[in-house]
């Protein structure tokens, strides 16, 4: 295993745990807590490493879609963390602003979509896929409506789902992409 593989595999633990910490801080201190915002930025960035790991589990069209959606989701997720820091300093909340600031909203929605695509990629690991998929569905409910306990629960599901992936060593062979699979030979 290369050092790069070790970092990417470790991201299956540290990205969801960091985000769990961010949402626990939000739950305890409110949605404009600067410390939570800083941890949020670090956690969102850590999910970039997890995205790279998940890309190794798939290919073809699914991989291309995951790459595009994941990068957009990463940008939106980091943006929301910085927005929290700005709000904590008394600056304008981009969520309530108009004009160019509205870009944060659609970008933010790409993050839970990324989780749903990863759940699809993990479909041959049904428990991990279910945990990540449910978290992806509940993510926007928890974070748009600012339901702190649900946000924490969503991240607990992600910690469990991605820890299962790390412990089981999910590989590309465990979740093949039908778009890249070779056709089975025909028998006469």
mmCIF file with all atom_site columns, C-alpha atoms in Angstrom:
data_model
loop_
_atom_site.group_PDB
_atom_site.id
_atom_site.type_symbol
_atom_site.label_atom_id
_atom_site.label_alt_id
_atom_site.label_comp_id
_atom_site.label_asym_id
_atom_site.label_entity_id
_atom_site.label_seq_id
_atom_site.pdbx_PDB_ins_code
_atom_site.Cartn_x
_atom_site.Cartn_y
_atom_site.Cartn_z
_atom_site.occupancy
_atom_site.B_iso_or_equiv
_atom_site.pdbx_formal_charge
_atom_site.auth_seq_id
_atom_site.auth_comp_id
_atom_site.auth_asym_id
_atom_site.auth_atom_id
_atom_site.pdbx_PDB_model_num
ATOM 1   C CA . UNK A 1 1   ? 0.000   0.000   0.000   1.00 0.00 ? 1   UNK A CA 1
ATOM 2   C CA . UNK A 1 2   ? 1.415   3.368   -1.012  1.00 0.00 ? 2   UNK A CA 1
ATOM 3   C CA . UNK A 1 3   ? 1.540   6.444   1.234   1.00 0.00 ? 3   UNK A CA 1
ATOM 4   C CA . UNK A 1 4   ? -1.147  7.985   -1.007  1.00 0.00 ? 4   UNK A CA 1
ATOM 5   C CA . UNK A 1 5   ? -3.395  4.973   -0.431  1.00 0.00 ? 5   UNK A CA 1
ATOM 6   C CA . UNK A 1 6   ? -2.864  5.294   3.319   1.00 0.00 ? 6   UNK A CA 1
ATOM 7   C CA . UNK A 1 7   ? -3.933  8.964   3.266   1.00 0.00 ? 7   UNK A CA 1
ATOM 8   C CA . UNK A 1 8   ? -6.966  8.235   1.099   1.00 0.00 ? 8   UNK A CA 1
ATOM 9   C CA . UNK A 1 9   ? -7.985  5.261   3.221   1.00 0.00 ? 9   UNK A CA 1
ATOM 10  C CA . UNK A 1 10  ? -7.561  7.324   6.396   1.00 0.00 ? 10  UNK A CA 1
ATOM 11  C CA . UNK A 1 11  ? -9.902  9.933   4.904   1.00 0.00 ? 11  UNK A CA 1
ATOM 12  C CA . UNK A 1 12  ? -12.699 7.386   5.255   1.00 0.00 ? 12  UNK A CA 1
ATOM 13  C CA . UNK A 1 13  ? -12.318 7.937   9.001   1.00 0.00 ? 13  UNK A CA 1
ATOM 14  C CA . UNK A 1 14  ? -11.117 11.520  9.405   1.00 0.00 ? 14  UNK A CA 1
ATOM 15  C CA . UNK A 1 15  ? -13.482 13.289  6.971   1.00 0.00 ? 15  UNK A CA 1
ATOM 16  C CA . UNK A 1 16  ? -16.744 12.060  8.561   1.00 0.00 ? 16  UNK A CA 1
ATOM 17  C CA . UNK A 1 17  ? -15.376 12.344  12.111  1.00 0.00 ? 17  UNK A CA 1
ATOM 18  C CA . UNK A 1 18  ? -14.298 15.951  11.499  1.00 0.00 ? 18  UNK A CA 1
ATOM 19  C CA . UNK A 1 19  ? -17.716 16.773  10.079  1.00 0.00 ? 19  UNK A CA 1
ATOM 20  C CA . UNK A 1 20  ? -19.384 15.096  13.053  1.00 0.00 ? 20  UNK A CA 1
ATOM 21  C CA . UNK A 1 21  ? -17.297 17.347  15.301  1.00 0.00 ? 21  UNK A CA 1
ATOM 22  C CA . UNK A 1 22  ? -18.358 20.415  13.299  1.00 0.00 ? 22  UNK A CA 1
ATOM 23  C CA . UNK A 1 23  ? -22.039 19.553  13.602  1.00 0.00 ? 23  UNK A CA 1
ATOM 24  C CA . UNK A 1 24  ? -21.706 18.765  17.319  1.00 0.00 ? 24  UNK A CA 1
ATOM 25  C CA . UNK A 1 25  ? -20.167 22.231  17.743  1.00 0.00 ? 25  UNK A CA 1
ATOM 26  C CA . UNK A 1 26  ? -23.014 23.762  15.723  1.00 0.00 ? 26  UNK A CA 1
ATOM 27  C CA . UNK A 1 27  ? -25.528 21.868  17.893  1.00 0.00 ? 27  UNK A CA 1
ATOM 28  C CA . UNK A 1 28  ? -23.916 23.100  21.103  1.00 0.00 ? 28  UNK A CA 1
ATOM 29  C CA . UNK A 1 29  ? -23.030 26.669  20.115  1.00 0.00 ? 29  UNK A CA 1
ATOM 30  C CA . UNK A 1 30  ? -25.406 27.632  17.306  1.00 0.00 ? 30  UNK A CA 1
ATOM 31  C CA . UNK A 1 31  ? -25.190 27.809  13.528  1.00 0.00 ? 31  UNK A CA 1
ATOM 32  C CA . UNK A 1 32  ? -22.971 30.906  13.529  1.00 0.00 ? 32  UNK A CA 1
ATOM 33  C CA . UNK A 1 33  ? -20.251 29.508  15.796  1.00 0.00 ? 33  UNK A CA 1
ATOM 34  C CA . UNK A 1 34  ? -16.815 30.456  14.385  1.00 0.00 ? 34  UNK A CA 1
ATOM 35  C CA . UNK A 1 35  ? -15.081 27.352  15.757  1.00 0.00 ? 35  UNK A CA 1
ATOM 36  C CA . UNK A 1 36  ? -17.715 25.131  14.171  1.00 0.00 ? 36  UNK A CA 1
ATOM 37  C CA . UNK A 1 37  ? -17.245 27.085  10.927  1.00 0.00 ? 37  UNK A CA 1
ATOM 38  C CA . UNK A 1 38  ? -13.486 26.520  10.991  1.00 0.00 ? 38  UNK A CA 1
ATOM 39  C CA . UNK A 1 39  ? -13.890 22.790  11.682  1.00 0.00 ? 39  UNK A CA 1
ATOM 40  C CA . UNK A 1 40  ? -16.559 22.719  8.946   1.00 0.00 ? 40  UNK A CA 1
ATOM 41  C CA . UNK A 1 41  ? -14.065 24.112  6.403   1.00 0.00 ? 41  UNK A CA 1
ATOM 42  C CA . UNK A 1 42  ? -11.484 21.502  7.412   1.00 0.00 ? 42  UNK A CA 1
ATOM 43  C CA . UNK A 1 43  ? -14.060 18.700  7.322   1.00 0.00 ? 43  UNK A CA 1
ATOM 44  C CA . UNK A 1 44  ? -15.397 19.757  3.930   1.00 0.00 ? 44  UNK A CA 1
ATOM 45  C CA . UNK A 1 45  ? -11.845 19.832  2.607   1.00 0.00 ? 45  UNK A CA 1
ATOM 46  C CA . UNK A 1 46  ? -11.219 16.383  4.093   1.00 0.00 ? 46  UNK A CA 1
ATOM 47  C CA . UNK A 1 47  ? -14.182 15.112  2.110   1.00 0.00 ? 47  UNK A CA 1
ATOM 48  C CA . UNK A 1 48  ? -12.160 16.026  -0.976  1.00 0.00 ? 48  UNK A CA 1
ATOM 49  C CA . UNK A 1 49  ? -9.736  13.242  -0.036  1.00 0.00 ? 49  UNK A CA 1
ATOM 50  C CA . UNK A 1 50  ? -12.663 10.901  0.533   1.00 0.00 ? 50  UNK A CA 1
ATOM 51  C CA . UNK A 1 51  ? -13.988 11.844  -2.912  1.00 0.00 ? 51  UNK A CA 1
ATOM 52  C CA . UNK A 1 52  ? -10.673 10.829  -4.473  1.00 0.00 ? 52  UNK A CA 1
ATOM 53  C CA . UNK A 1 53  ? -10.854 7.504   -2.620  1.00 0.00 ? 53  UNK A CA 1
ATOM 54  C CA . UNK A 1 54  ? -14.442 6.936   -3.819  1.00 0.00 ? 54  UNK A CA 1
ATOM 55  C CA . UNK A 1 55  ? -13.398 7.688   -7.401  1.00 0.00 ? 55  UNK A CA 1
ATOM 56  C CA . UNK A 1 56  ? -11.058 4.692   -7.197  1.00 0.00 ? 56  UNK A CA 1
ATOM 57  C CA . UNK A 1 57  ? -14.104 2.480   -6.532  1.00 0.00 ? 57  UNK A CA 1
ATOM 58  C CA . UNK A 1 58  ? -15.749 3.264   -9.849  1.00 0.00 ? 58  UNK A CA 1
ATOM 59  C CA . UNK A 1 59  ? -15.083 4.447   -13.362 1.00 0.00 ? 59  UNK A CA 1
ATOM 60  C CA . UNK A 1 60  ? -16.810 5.141   -16.646 1.00 0.00 ? 60  UNK A CA 1
ATOM 61  C CA . UNK A 1 61  ? -19.835 7.406   -16.656 1.00 0.00 ? 61  UNK A CA 1
ATOM 62  C CA . UNK A 1 62  ? -20.484 6.963   -12.937 1.00 0.00 ? 62  UNK A CA 1
ATOM 63  C CA . UNK A 1 63  ? -16.923 8.018   -12.152 1.00 0.00 ? 63  UNK A CA 1
ATOM 64  C CA . UNK A 1 64  ? -17.158 11.073  -14.400 1.00 0.00 ? 64  UNK A CA 1
ATOM 65  C CA . UNK A 1 65  ? -20.459 12.130  -12.826 1.00 0.00 ? 65  UNK A CA 1
ATOM 66  C CA . UNK A 1 66  ? -19.071 11.567  -9.324  1.00 0.00 ? 66  UNK A CA 1
ATOM 67  C CA . UNK A 1 67  ? -16.019 13.658  -10.161 1.00 0.00 ? 67  UNK A CA 1
ATOM 68  C CA . UNK A 1 68  ? -18.032 16.630  -11.456 1.00 0.00 ? 68  UNK A CA 1
ATOM 69  C CA . UNK A 1 69  ? -20.758 16.503  -8.811  1.00 0.00 ? 69  UNK A CA 1
ATOM 70  C CA . UNK A 1 70  ? -18.207 15.847  -6.054  1.00 0.00 ? 70  UNK A CA 1
ATOM 71  C CA . UNK A 1 71  ? -16.010 18.805  -6.980  1.00 0.00 ? 71  UNK A CA 1
ATOM 72  C CA . UNK A 1 72  ? -19.035 21.114  -7.107  1.00 0.00 ? 72  UNK A CA 1
ATOM 73  C CA . UNK A 1 73  ? -20.208 19.727  -3.763  1.00 0.00 ? 73  UNK A CA 1
ATOM 74  C CA . UNK A 1 74  ? -16.763 20.247  -2.262  1.00 0.00 ? 74  UNK A CA 1
ATOM 75  C CA . UNK A 1 75  ? -16.822 23.902  -3.350  1.00 0.00 ? 75  UNK A CA 1
ATOM 76  C CA . UNK A 1 76  ? -20.303 24.446  -1.937  1.00 0.00 ? 76  UNK A CA 1
ATOM 77  C CA . UNK A 1 77  ? -19.533 22.677  1.322   1.00 0.00 ? 77  UNK A CA 1
ATOM 78  C CA . UNK A 1 78  ? -16.354 24.682  1.914   1.00 0.00 ? 78  UNK A CA 1
ATOM 79  C CA . UNK A 1 79  ? -18.284 27.822  0.960   1.00 0.00 ? 79  UNK A CA 1
ATOM 80  C CA . UNK A 1 80  ? -20.888 27.180  3.641   1.00 0.00 ? 80  UNK A CA 1
ATOM 81  C CA . UNK A 1 81  ? -18.144 26.745  6.251   1.00 0.00 ? 81  UNK A CA 1
ATOM 82  C CA . UNK A 1 82  ? -16.575 30.064  5.283   1.00 0.00 ? 82  UNK A CA 1
ATOM 83  C CA . UNK A 1 83  ? -20.047 31.625  5.304   1.00 0.00 ? 83  UNK A CA 1
ATOM 84  C CA . UNK A 1 84  ? -20.381 30.600  8.954   1.00 0.00 ? 84  UNK A CA 1
ATOM 85  C CA . UNK A 1 85  ? -17.063 32.250  9.743   1.00 0.00 ? 85  UNK A CA 1
ATOM 86  C CA . UNK A 1 86  ? -18.166 35.437  7.938   1.00 0.00 ? 86  UNK A CA 1
ATOM 87  C CA . UNK A 1 87  ? -21.503 35.495  9.796   1.00 0.00 ? 87  UNK A CA 1
ATOM 88  C CA . UNK A 1 88  ? -19.703 35.011  13.123  1.00 0.00 ? 88  UNK A CA 1
ATOM 89  C CA . UNK A 1 89  ? -17.718 38.167  12.338  1.00 0.00 ? 89  UNK A CA 1
ATOM 90  C CA . UNK A 1 90  ? -20.886 40.141  11.676  1.00 0.00 ? 90  UNK A CA 1
ATOM 91  C CA . UNK A 1 91  ? -20.716 39.925  7.886   1.00 0.00 ? 91  UNK A CA 1
ATOM 92  C CA . UNK A 1 92  ? -23.630 39.305  5.539   1.00 0.00 ? 92  UNK A CA 1
ATOM 93  C CA . UNK A 1 93  ? -25.027 35.783  5.492   1.00 0.00 ? 93  UNK A CA 1
ATOM 94  C CA . UNK A 1 94  ? -24.641 34.660  1.873   1.00 0.00 ? 94  UNK A CA 1
ATOM 95  C CA . UNK A 1 95  ? -27.679 32.409  2.202   1.00 0.00 ? 95  UNK A CA 1
ATOM 96  C CA . UNK A 1 96  ? -29.848 35.502  2.697   1.00 0.00 ? 96  UNK A CA 1
ATOM 97  C CA . UNK A 1 97  ? -28.030 37.651  0.132   1.00 0.00 ? 97  UNK A CA 1
ATOM 98  C CA . UNK A 1 98  ? -28.924 38.173  -3.515  1.00 0.00 ? 98  UNK A CA 1
ATOM 99  C CA . UNK A 1 99  ? -26.918 38.395  -6.708  1.00 0.00 ? 99  UNK A CA 1
ATOM 100 C CA . UNK A 1 100 ? -23.625 36.569  -6.934  1.00 0.00 ? 100 UNK A CA 1
ATOM 101 C CA . UNK A 1 101 ? -23.973 35.309  -3.353  1.00 0.00 ? 101 UNK A CA 1
ATOM 102 C CA . UNK A 1 102 ? -26.762 32.979  -4.421  1.00 0.00 ? 102 UNK A CA 1
ATOM 103 C CA . UNK A 1 103 ? -24.205 30.631  -6.005  1.00 0.00 ? 103 UNK A CA 1
ATOM 104 C CA . UNK A 1 104 ? -23.641 29.102  -2.572  1.00 0.00 ? 104 UNK A CA 1
ATOM 105 C CA . UNK A 1 105 ? -27.133 27.535  -2.555  1.00 0.00 ? 105 UNK A CA 1
ATOM 106 C CA . UNK A 1 106 ? -26.935 25.305  -5.642  1.00 0.00 ? 106 UNK A CA 1
ATOM 107 C CA . UNK A 1 107 ? -23.300 24.419  -4.967  1.00 0.00 ? 107 UNK A CA 1
ATOM 108 C CA . UNK A 1 108 ? -24.227 23.361  -1.453  1.00 0.00 ? 108 UNK A CA 1
ATOM 109 C CA . UNK A 1 109 ? -26.799 20.902  -2.767  1.00 0.00 ? 109 UNK A CA 1
ATOM 110 C CA . UNK A 1 110 ? -24.146 19.056  -4.743  1.00 0.00 ? 110 UNK A CA 1
ATOM 111 C CA . UNK A 1 111 ? -22.607 17.711  -1.521  1.00 0.00 ? 111 UNK A CA 1
ATOM 112 C CA . UNK A 1 112 ? -25.564 15.504  -0.503  1.00 0.00 ? 112 UNK A CA 1
ATOM 113 C CA . UNK A 1 113 ? -25.899 14.497  -4.157  1.00 0.00 ? 113 UNK A CA 1
ATOM 114 C CA . UNK A 1 114 ? -22.265 13.367  -3.973  1.00 0.00 ? 114 UNK A CA 1
ATOM 115 C CA . UNK A 1 115 ? -23.153 11.202  -0.984  1.00 0.00 ? 115 UNK A CA 1
ATOM 116 C CA . UNK A 1 116 ? -26.022 9.636   -2.913  1.00 0.00 ? 116 UNK A CA 1
ATOM 117 C CA . UNK A 1 117 ? -23.758 8.834   -5.857  1.00 0.00 ? 117 UNK A CA 1
ATOM 118 C CA . UNK A 1 118 ? -21.208 7.286   -3.496  1.00 0.00 ? 118 UNK A CA 1
ATOM 119 C CA . UNK A 1 119 ? -24.029 5.209   -1.992  1.00 0.00 ? 119 UNK A CA 1
ATOM 120 C CA . UNK A 1 120 ? -24.831 3.984   -5.516  1.00 0.00 ? 120 UNK A CA 1
ATOM 121 C CA . UNK A 1 121 ? -21.175 3.106   -6.053  1.00 0.00 ? 121 UNK A CA 1
ATOM 122 C CA . UNK A 1 122 ? -21.255 1.136   -2.779  1.00 0.00 ? 122 UNK A CA 1
ATOM 123 C CA . UNK A 1 123 ? -24.390 -0.819  -3.727  1.00 0.00 ? 123 UNK A CA 1
ATOM 124 C CA . UNK A 1 124 ? -22.545 -4.152  -3.418  1.00 0.00 ? 124 UNK A CA 1
ATOM 125 C CA . UNK A 1 125 ? -21.767 -3.210  0.162   1.00 0.00 ? 125 UNK A CA 1
ATOM 126 C CA . UNK A 1 126 ? -25.434 -2.890  1.204   1.00 0.00 ? 126 UNK A CA 1
ATOM 127 C CA . UNK A 1 127 ? -24.988 -1.768  4.812   1.00 0.00 ? 127 UNK A CA 1
ATOM 128 C CA . UNK A 1 128 ? -22.452 0.921   3.939   1.00 0.00 ? 128 UNK A CA 1
ATOM 129 C CA . UNK A 1 129 ? -24.542 1.968   0.929   1.00 0.00 ? 129 UNK A CA 1
ATOM 130 C CA . UNK A 1 130 ? -27.674 2.268   3.064   1.00 0.00 ? 130 UNK A CA 1
ATOM 131 C CA . UNK A 1 131 ? -25.925 4.321   5.760   1.00 0.00 ? 131 UNK A CA 1
ATOM 132 C CA . UNK A 1 132 ? -24.363 6.720   3.250   1.00 0.00 ? 132 UNK A CA 1
ATOM 133 C CA . UNK A 1 133 ? -27.561 6.882   1.177   1.00 0.00 ? 133 UNK A CA 1
ATOM 134 C CA . UNK A 1 134 ? -29.835 7.689   4.123   1.00 0.00 ? 134 UNK A CA 1
ATOM 135 C CA . UNK A 1 135 ? -27.329 10.309  5.263   1.00 0.00 ? 135 UNK A CA 1
ATOM 136 C CA . UNK A 1 136 ? -27.314 11.814  1.774   1.00 0.00 ? 136 UNK A CA 1
ATOM 137 C CA . UNK A 1 137 ? -31.115 12.053  1.775   1.00 0.00 ? 137 UNK A CA 1
ATOM 138 C CA . UNK A 1 138 ? -31.299 13.516  5.288   1.00 0.00 ? 138 UNK A CA 1
ATOM 139 C CA . UNK A 1 139 ? -28.372 15.919  4.824   1.00 0.00 ? 139 UNK A CA 1
ATOM 140 C CA . UNK A 1 140 ? -30.279 18.775  3.165   1.00 0.00 ? 140 UNK A CA 1
ATOM 141 C CA . UNK A 1 141 ? -33.208 18.390  5.574   1.00 0.00 ? 141 UNK A CA 1
ATOM 142 C CA . UNK A 1 142 ? -30.891 18.692  8.572   1.00 0.00 ? 142 UNK A CA 1
ATOM 143 C CA . UNK A 1 143 ? -28.712 21.487  7.233   1.00 0.00 ? 143 UNK A CA 1
ATOM 144 C CA . UNK A 1 144 ? -31.206 23.645  5.357   1.00 0.00 ? 144 UNK A CA 1
ATOM 145 C CA . UNK A 1 145 ? -33.697 23.567  8.229   1.00 0.00 ? 145 UNK A CA 1
ATOM 146 C CA . UNK A 1 146 ? -30.888 23.839  10.818  1.00 0.00 ? 146 UNK A CA 1
ATOM 147 C CA . UNK A 1 147 ? -32.038 20.766  12.760  1.00 0.00 ? 147 UNK A CA 1
ATOM 148 C CA . UNK A 1 148 ? -28.966 20.231  14.916  1.00 0.00 ? 148 UNK A CA 1
ATOM 149 C CA . UNK A 1 149 ? -29.800 16.769  16.312  1.00 0.00 ? 149 UNK A CA 1
ATOM 150 C CA . UNK A 1 150 ? -30.537 15.472  12.798  1.00 0.00 ? 150 UNK A CA 1
ATOM 151 C CA . UNK A 1 151 ? -27.296 16.953  11.456  1.00 0.00 ? 151 UNK A CA 1
ATOM 152 C CA . UNK A 1 152 ? -25.388 15.126  14.189  1.00 0.00 ? 152 UNK A CA 1
ATOM 153 C CA . UNK A 1 153 ? -27.260 11.877  13.443  1.00 0.00 ? 153 UNK A CA 1
ATOM 154 C CA . UNK A 1 154 ? -26.530 12.233  9.710   1.00 0.00 ? 154 UNK A CA 1
ATOM 155 C CA . UNK A 1 155 ? -22.839 12.455  10.485  1.00 0.00 ? 155 UNK A CA 1
ATOM 156 C CA . UNK A 1 156 ? -22.977 9.473   12.829  1.00 0.00 ? 156 UNK A CA 1
ATOM 157 C CA . UNK A 1 157 ? -24.400 7.494   9.883   1.00 0.00 ? 157 UNK A CA 1
ATOM 158 C CA . UNK A 1 158 ? -21.563 8.722   7.669   1.00 0.00 ? 158 UNK A CA 1
ATOM 159 C CA . UNK A 1 159 ? -18.926 7.818   10.269  1.00 0.00 ? 159 UNK A CA 1
ATOM 160 C CA . UNK A 1 160 ? -20.388 4.306   10.472  1.00 0.00 ? 160 UNK A CA 1
ATOM 161 C CA . UNK A 1 161 ? -20.841 3.883   6.709   1.00 0.00 ? 161 UNK A CA 1
ATOM 162 C CA . UNK A 1 162 ? -17.383 5.032   5.717   1.00 0.00 ? 162 UNK A CA 1
ATOM 163 C CA . UNK A 1 163 ? -15.741 3.159   8.619   1.00 0.00 ? 163 UNK A CA 1
ATOM 164 C CA . UNK A 1 164 ? -17.325 -0.011  7.219   1.00 0.00 ? 164 UNK A CA 1
ATOM 165 C CA . UNK A 1 165 ? -15.784 0.810   3.843   1.00 0.00 ? 165 UNK A CA 1
ATOM 166 C CA . UNK A 1 166 ? -12.381 1.321   5.436   1.00 0.00 ? 166 UNK A CA 1
ATOM 167 C CA . UNK A 1 167 ? -12.575 -1.869  7.484   1.00 0.00 ? 167 UNK A CA 1
ATOM 168 C CA . UNK A 1 168 ? -13.748 -3.974  4.557   1.00 0.00 ? 168 UNK A CA 1
ATOM 169 C CA . UNK A 1 169 ? -11.294 -2.455  2.095   1.00 0.00 ? 169 UNK A CA 1
ATOM 170 C CA . UNK A 1 170 ? -13.840 -1.560  -0.570  1.00 0.00 ? 170 UNK A CA 1
ATOM 171 C CA . UNK A 1 171 ? -12.231 -1.888  -3.958  1.00 0.00 ? 171 UNK A CA 1
ATOM 172 C CA . UNK A 1 172 ? -13.222 -1.205  -7.515  1.00 0.00 ? 172 UNK A CA 1
ATOM 173 C CA . UNK A 1 173 ? -13.998 -4.874  -7.894  1.00 0.00 ? 173 UNK A CA 1
ATOM 174 C CA . UNK A 1 174 ? -16.479 -4.610  -5.015  1.00 0.00 ? 174 UNK A CA 1
ATOM 175 C CA . UNK A 1 175 ? -18.549 -2.010  -6.842  1.00 0.00 ? 175 UNK A CA 1
ATOM 176 C CA . UNK A 1 176 ? -18.098 -2.322  -10.588 1.00 0.00 ? 176 UNK A CA 1
ATOM 177 C CA . UNK A 1 177 ? -19.550 0.298   -12.895 1.00 0.00 ? 177 UNK A CA 1
ATOM 178 C CA . UNK A 1 178 ? -21.894 -1.287  -15.454 1.00 0.00 ? 178 UNK A CA 1
ATOM 179 C CA . UNK A 1 179 ? -20.762 1.315   -17.991 1.00 0.00 ? 179 UNK A CA 1
ATOM 180 C CA . UNK A 1 180 ? -17.211 -0.042  -17.836 1.00 0.00 ? 180 UNK A CA 1
ATOM 181 C CA . UNK A 1 181 ? -17.948 -3.729  -17.360 1.00 0.00 ? 181 UNK A CA 1
ATOM 182 C CA . UNK A 1 182 ? -17.003 -5.953  -20.223 1.00 0.00 ? 182 UNK A CA 1
ATOM 183 C CA . UNK A 1 183 ? -19.877 -7.853  -21.778 1.00 0.00 ? 183 UNK A CA 1
ATOM 184 C CA . UNK A 1 184 ? -20.141 -11.486 -20.929 1.00 0.00 ? 184 UNK A CA 1
ATOM 185 C CA . UNK A 1 185 ? -19.323 -13.825 -23.762 1.00 0.00 ? 185 UNK A CA 1
ATOM 186 C CA . UNK A 1 186 ? -22.312 -15.180 -25.656 1.00 0.00 ? 186 UNK A CA 1
ATOM 187 C CA . UNK A 1 187 ? -22.906 -18.856 -25.800 1.00 0.00 ? 187 UNK A CA 1
ATOM 188 C CA . UNK A 1 188 ? -24.374 -20.386 -28.947 1.00 0.00 ? 188 UNK A CA 1
#
